[in-house]
Coordinates of C-alpha atoms and ligand atoms in Angstrom, one line a residue:
X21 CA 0.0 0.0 0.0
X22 CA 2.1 3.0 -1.2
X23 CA 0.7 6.6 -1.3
X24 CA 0.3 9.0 -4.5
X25 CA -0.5 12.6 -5.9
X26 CA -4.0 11.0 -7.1
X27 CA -5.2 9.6 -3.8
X28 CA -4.5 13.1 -2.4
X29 CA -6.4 14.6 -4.7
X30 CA -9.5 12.5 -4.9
X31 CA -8.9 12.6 -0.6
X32 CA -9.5 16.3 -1.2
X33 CA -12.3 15.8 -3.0
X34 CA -14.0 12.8 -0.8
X35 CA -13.7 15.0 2.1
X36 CA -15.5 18.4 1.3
X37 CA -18.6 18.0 2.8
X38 CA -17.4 16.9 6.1
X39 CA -14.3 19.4 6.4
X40 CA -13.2 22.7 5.6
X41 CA -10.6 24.6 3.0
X42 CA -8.5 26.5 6.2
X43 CA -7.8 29.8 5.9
X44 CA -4.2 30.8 5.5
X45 CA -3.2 33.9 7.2
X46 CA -0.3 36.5 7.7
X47 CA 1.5 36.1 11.1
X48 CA 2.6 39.1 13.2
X49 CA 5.6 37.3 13.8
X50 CA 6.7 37.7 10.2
X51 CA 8.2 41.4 11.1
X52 CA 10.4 39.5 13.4
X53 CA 11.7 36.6 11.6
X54 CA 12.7 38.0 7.9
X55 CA 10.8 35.9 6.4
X56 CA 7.1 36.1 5.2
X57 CA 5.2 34.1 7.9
X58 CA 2.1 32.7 6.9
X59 CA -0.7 30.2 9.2
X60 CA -2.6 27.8 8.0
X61 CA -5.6 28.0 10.6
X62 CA -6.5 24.0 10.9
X63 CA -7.9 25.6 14.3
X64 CA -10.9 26.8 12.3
X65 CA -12.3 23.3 11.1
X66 CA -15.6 21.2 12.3
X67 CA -13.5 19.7 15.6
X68 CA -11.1 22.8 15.6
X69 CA -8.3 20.2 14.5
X70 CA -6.8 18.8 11.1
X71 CA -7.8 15.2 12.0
X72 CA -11.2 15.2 10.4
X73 CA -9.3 15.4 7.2
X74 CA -7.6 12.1 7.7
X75 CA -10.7 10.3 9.3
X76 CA -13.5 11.4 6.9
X77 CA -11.6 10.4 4.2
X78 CA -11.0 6.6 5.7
X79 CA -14.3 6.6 6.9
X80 CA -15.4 7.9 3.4
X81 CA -13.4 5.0 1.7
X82 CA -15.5 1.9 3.7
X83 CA -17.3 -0.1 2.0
X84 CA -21.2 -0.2 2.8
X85 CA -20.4 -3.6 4.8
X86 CA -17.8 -2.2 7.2
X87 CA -19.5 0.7 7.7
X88 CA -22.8 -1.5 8.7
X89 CA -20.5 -3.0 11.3
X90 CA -19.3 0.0 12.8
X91 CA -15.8 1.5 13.3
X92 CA -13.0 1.7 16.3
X93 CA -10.2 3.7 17.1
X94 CA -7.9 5.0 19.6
X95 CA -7.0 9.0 20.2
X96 CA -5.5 11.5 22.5
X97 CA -8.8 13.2 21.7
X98 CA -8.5 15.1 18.3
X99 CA -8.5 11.9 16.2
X100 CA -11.3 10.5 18.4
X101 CA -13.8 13.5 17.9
X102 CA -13.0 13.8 14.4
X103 CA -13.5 10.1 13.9
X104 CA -17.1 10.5 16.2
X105 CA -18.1 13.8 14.0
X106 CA -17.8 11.8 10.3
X107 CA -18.9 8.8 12.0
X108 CA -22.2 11.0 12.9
X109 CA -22.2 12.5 9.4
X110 CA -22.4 9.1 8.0
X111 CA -24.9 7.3 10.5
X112 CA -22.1 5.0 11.6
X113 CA -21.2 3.6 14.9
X114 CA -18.2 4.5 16.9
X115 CA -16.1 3.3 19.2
X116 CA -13.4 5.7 20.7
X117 CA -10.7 4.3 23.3
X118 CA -9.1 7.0 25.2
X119 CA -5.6 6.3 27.9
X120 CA -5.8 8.2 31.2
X121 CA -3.0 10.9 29.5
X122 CA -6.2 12.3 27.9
X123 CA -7.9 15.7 29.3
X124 CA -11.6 15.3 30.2
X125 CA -12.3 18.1 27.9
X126 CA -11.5 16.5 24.7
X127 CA -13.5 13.0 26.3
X128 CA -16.4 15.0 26.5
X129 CA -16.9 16.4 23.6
X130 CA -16.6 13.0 21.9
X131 CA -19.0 11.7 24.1
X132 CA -21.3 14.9 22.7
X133 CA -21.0 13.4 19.3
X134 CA -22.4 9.9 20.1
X135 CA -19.5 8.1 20.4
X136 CA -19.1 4.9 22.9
X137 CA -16.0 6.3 24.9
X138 CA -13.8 3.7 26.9
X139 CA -11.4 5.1 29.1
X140 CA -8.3 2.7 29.1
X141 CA -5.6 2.7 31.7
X142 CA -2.8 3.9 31.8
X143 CA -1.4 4.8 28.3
X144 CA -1.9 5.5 24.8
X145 CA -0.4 2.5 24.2
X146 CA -2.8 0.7 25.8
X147 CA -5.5 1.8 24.5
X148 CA -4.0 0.9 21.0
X149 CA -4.4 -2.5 22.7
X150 CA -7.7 -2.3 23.7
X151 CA -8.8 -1.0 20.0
X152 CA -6.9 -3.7 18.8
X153 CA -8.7 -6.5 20.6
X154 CA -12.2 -5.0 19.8
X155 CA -11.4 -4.7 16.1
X156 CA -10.5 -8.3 16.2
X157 CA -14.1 -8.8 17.0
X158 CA -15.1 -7.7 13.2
X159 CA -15.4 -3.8 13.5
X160 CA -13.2 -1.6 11.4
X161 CA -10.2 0.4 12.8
X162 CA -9.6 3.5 12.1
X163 CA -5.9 4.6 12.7
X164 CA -5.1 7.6 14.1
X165 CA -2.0 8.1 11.4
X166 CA -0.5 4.6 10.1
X167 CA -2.9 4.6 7.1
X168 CA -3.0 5.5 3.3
X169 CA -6.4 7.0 3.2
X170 CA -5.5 9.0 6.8
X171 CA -2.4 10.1 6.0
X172 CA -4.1 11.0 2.2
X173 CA -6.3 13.3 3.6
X174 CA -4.3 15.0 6.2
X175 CA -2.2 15.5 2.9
X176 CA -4.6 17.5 1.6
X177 CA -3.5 20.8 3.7
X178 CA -0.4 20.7 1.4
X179 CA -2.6 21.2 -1.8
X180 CA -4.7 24.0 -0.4
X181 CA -1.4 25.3 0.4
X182 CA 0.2 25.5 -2.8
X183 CA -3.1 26.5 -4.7
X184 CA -2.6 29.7 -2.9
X185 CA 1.4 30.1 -2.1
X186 CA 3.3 28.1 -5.1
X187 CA 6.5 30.1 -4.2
X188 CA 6.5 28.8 -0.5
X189 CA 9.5 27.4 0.2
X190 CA 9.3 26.2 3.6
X191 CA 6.6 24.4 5.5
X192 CA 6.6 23.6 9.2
X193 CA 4.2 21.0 10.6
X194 CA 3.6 19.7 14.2
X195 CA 4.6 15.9 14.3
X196 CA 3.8 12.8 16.5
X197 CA 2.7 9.2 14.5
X198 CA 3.4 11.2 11.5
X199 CA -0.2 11.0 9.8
X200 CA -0.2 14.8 8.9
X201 CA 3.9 15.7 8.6
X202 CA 4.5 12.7 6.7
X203 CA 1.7 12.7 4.3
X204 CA 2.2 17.0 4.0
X205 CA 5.8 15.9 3.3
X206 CA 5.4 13.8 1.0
X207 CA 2.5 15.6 -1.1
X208 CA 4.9 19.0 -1.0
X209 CA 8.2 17.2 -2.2
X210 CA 5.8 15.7 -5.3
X211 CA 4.3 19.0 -6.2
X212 CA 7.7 21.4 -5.2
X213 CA 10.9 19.4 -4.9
X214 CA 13.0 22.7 -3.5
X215 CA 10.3 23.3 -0.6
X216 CA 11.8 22.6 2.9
X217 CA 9.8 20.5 5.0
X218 CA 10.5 20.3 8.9
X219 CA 8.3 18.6 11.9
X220 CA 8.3 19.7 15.2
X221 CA 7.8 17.5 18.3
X222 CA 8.0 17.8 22.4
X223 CA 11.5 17.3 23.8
X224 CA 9.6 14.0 26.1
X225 CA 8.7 11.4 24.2
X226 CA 9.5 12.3 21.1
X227 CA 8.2 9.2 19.0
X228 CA 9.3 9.8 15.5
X229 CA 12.5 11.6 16.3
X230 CA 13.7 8.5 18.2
X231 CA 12.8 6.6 15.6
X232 CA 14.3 8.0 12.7
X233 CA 17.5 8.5 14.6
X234 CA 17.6 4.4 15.7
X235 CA 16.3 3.7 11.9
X236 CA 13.6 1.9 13.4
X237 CA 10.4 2.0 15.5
X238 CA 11.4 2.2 19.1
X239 CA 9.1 2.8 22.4
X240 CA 9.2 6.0 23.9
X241 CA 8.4 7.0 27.8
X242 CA 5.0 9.0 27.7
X243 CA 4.5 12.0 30.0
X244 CA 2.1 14.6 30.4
X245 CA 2.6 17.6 28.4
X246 CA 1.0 20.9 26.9
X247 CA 1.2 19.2 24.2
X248 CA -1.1 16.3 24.8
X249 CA -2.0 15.9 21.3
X250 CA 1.8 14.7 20.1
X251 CA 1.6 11.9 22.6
X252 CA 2.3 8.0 21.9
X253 CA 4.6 6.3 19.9
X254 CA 4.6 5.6 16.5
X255 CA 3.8 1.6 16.6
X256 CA 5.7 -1.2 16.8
X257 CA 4.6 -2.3 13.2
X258 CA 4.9 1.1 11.0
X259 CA 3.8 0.5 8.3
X260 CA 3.7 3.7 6.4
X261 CA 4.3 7.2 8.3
X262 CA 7.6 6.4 9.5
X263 CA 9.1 5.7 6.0
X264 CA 7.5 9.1 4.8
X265 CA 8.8 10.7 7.7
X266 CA 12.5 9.4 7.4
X267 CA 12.5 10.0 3.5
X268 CA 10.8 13.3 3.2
X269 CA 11.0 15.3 6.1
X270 CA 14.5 17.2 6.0
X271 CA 14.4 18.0 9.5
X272 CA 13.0 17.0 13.1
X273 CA 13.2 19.9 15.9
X274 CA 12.0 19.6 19.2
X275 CA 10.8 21.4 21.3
X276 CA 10.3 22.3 25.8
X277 CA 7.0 22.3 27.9
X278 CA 8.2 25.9 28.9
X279 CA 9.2 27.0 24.9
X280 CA 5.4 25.7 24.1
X281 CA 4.0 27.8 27.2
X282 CA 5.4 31.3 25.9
X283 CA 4.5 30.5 22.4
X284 CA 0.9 29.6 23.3
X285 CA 0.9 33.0 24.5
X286 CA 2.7 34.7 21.9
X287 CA 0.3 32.9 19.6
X288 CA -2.9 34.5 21.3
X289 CA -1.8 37.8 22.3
X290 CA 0.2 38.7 18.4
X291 CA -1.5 36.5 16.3
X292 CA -5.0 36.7 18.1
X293 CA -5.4 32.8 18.0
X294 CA -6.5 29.9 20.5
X295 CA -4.3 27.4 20.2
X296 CA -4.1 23.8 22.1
X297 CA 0.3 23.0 22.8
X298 CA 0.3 20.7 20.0
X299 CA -1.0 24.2 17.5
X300 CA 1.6 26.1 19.0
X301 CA 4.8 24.4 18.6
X302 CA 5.9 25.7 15.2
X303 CA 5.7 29.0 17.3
X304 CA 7.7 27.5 19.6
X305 CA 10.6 26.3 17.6
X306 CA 10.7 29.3 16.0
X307 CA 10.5 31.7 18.8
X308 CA 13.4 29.7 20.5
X309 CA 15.6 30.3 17.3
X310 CA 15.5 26.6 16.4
X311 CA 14.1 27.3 13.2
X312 CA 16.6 29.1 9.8
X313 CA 13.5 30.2 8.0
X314 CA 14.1 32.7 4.3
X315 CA 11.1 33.1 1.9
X316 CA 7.8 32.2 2.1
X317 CA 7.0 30.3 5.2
X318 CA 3.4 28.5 6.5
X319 CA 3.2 26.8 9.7
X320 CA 0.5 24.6 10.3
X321 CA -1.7 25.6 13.6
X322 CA -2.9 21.8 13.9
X323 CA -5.6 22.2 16.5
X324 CA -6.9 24.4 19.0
X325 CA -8.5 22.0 21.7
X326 CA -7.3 22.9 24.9
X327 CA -9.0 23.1 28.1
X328 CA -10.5 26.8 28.7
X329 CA -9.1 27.0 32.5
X330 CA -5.9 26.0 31.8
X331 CA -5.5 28.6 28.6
X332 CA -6.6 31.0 30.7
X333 CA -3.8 30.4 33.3
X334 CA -1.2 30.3 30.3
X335 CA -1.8 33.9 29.2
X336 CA -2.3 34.9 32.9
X337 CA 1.3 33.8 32.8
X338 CA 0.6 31.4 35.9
X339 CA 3.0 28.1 36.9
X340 CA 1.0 24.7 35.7
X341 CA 1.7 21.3 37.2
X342 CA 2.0 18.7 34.6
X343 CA 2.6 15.5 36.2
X344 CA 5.9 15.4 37.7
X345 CA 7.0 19.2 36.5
X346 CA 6.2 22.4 36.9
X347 CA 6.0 25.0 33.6
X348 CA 5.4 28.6 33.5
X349 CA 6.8 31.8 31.6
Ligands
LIG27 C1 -2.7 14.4 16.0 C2 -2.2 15.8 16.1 C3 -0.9 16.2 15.7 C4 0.1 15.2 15.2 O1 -0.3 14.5 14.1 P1 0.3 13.1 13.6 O2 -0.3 12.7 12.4 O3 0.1 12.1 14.7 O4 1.8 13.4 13.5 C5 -0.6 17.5 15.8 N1 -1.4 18.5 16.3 C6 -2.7 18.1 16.7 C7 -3.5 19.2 17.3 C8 -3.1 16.8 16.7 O5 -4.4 16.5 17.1

């Protein structure tokens, strides 16, 4: 099963009724940096993330059958929603498995949507497990990244891109299994060889980075972090992000709890935008000089679910406890 151009663009075409063409917009920061700054607002779709991209186009793609017998998979809660919104669309039924790491915010609204919710303990990799043993039972998976039609239609943010901005020459893209930089990546190298393509992760647990240093999947600690969205590995058996990701991404940067903090901020109070840690970490990496950006520039602002209480301490400028650590400005 190997991705192309052509499942991208019939993706694109598959997928808007259920999601939106993002708006791409000039940052503030752009003064700043020397280059021209632009953000592709995935903040702005149905479930205020990119992932209804990926799942209503694998959704789209079942057969009458496996739609009849219902569909499973597991999130950190932007896949999940996304998966229970096209699942609603469509009249089919949903199961979402969610680990503990996974903020009762993003749980609830997937309940909203009429989604069976299991809570799973303790990790996102067990409730890989648990989705696992109820697909064996006949219903249809949905993966959160590891598949073509997925990673097609997070893919489709690269086209919209280029339609407007042919002369972009770099594109930066929040990364965890790799479902959105890989199949961005991969659509951008086809359609503009020269373009510079760079993911950015959390400095803990750092999935794909560790695996394209070792050369191979490896398992990664999971800890709490602002940006709840990245966490998880990337699967044992890869089957198809992390070879995108090793060939096609020309850089991995990563990113601290206390860089994604100020850049939340940054992000709200120049740009004007809500964004969730994950949506902020291009801001991040750049904002901490980690980024050699000249020419055209988008970053992608992957999702803006993040609990109200706890943005509002963030641009109050207030110490959180995540876990073991404390973060602040
Ligand atoms: C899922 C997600 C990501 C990472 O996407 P992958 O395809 O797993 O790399 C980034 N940002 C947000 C908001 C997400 O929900």
């Amino acid at each position: 099963m190997s991705l192309n151009l052509r499942d991208v663009r019939a993706a694109h075409k598959r997928i808007r009724h259920i999601s939106v063409a993002t708006p791409l917009i000039p940052s503030m920061l752009s003064g700043q940096t020397g280059c021209e700054l632009l953000l592709k607002l995935e903040t702005t779709q149905p479930t205020r993330a990119f992932k209804i991209r990926g799942a209503a186009n694998a959704i789209g793609s079942l057969t009458d059958e496996q739609k009849s017998r219902g569909i499973v998979c597991c999130s950190t809660g932007n896949h999940g929603r996304a998966v229970a919104f096209a699942a609603k669309q469509l009249g089919i039924a949903a199961t979402v498995c969610l680990s503990e790491l996974v903020p009762e915010a993003k749980a609830g609204a997937i309940e909203e949507l009429g989604a069976n919710v299991r809570r799973v303990a303790h990790t996102q990799e067990d409730a890989a497990l648990e989705t696992k043993r109820i697909a064996a039972g006949g219903v249809t998976e949905i993966s959160a990244f590891d598949d073509v039609e997925v990673v097609a239609g997070q893919a489709t943010i690269t086209l919209e891109l280029f339609e407007r901005r042919p002369d972009l020459q770099n594109i930066i893209i929040p990364l965890s299994g790799g479902g959105l930089a890989g199949g961005m990546a991969f659509a951008a190298k086809q359609m503009q060889p020269r373009v510079r393509v760079v993911g950015v992760s959390m400095e803990r647990g750092a999935g794909m980075y560790e695996a394209v240093r070792a050369g191979k999947p490896v398992e990664v600690e999971e800890y709490p972090s602002l940006a709840d969205a990245l966490g998880g590995g990337i699967g044992a058996d890869n089957r198809i992000t992390f070879d995108l990701c090793r060939k096609y991404l020309d850089d991995i940067v990563l990113v601290s709890e206390k860089e994604i903090y100020n850049a939340m901020r940054v992000a709200f109070q120049q740009d004007g935008i809500v964004t969730e840690g994950a949506g902020a970490v291009c801001h991040a990496a750049l904002l901490a000089g980690k980024l050699k950006l000249e020419g055209a520039t988008a970053f992608v602002v992957s999702g803006a679910n993040v609990d109200m209480k706890m943005f509002q301490k963030i641009i109050n400028g207030e110490t959180l406890r995540l876990g073991d650590v404390e973060v602040g400005p």
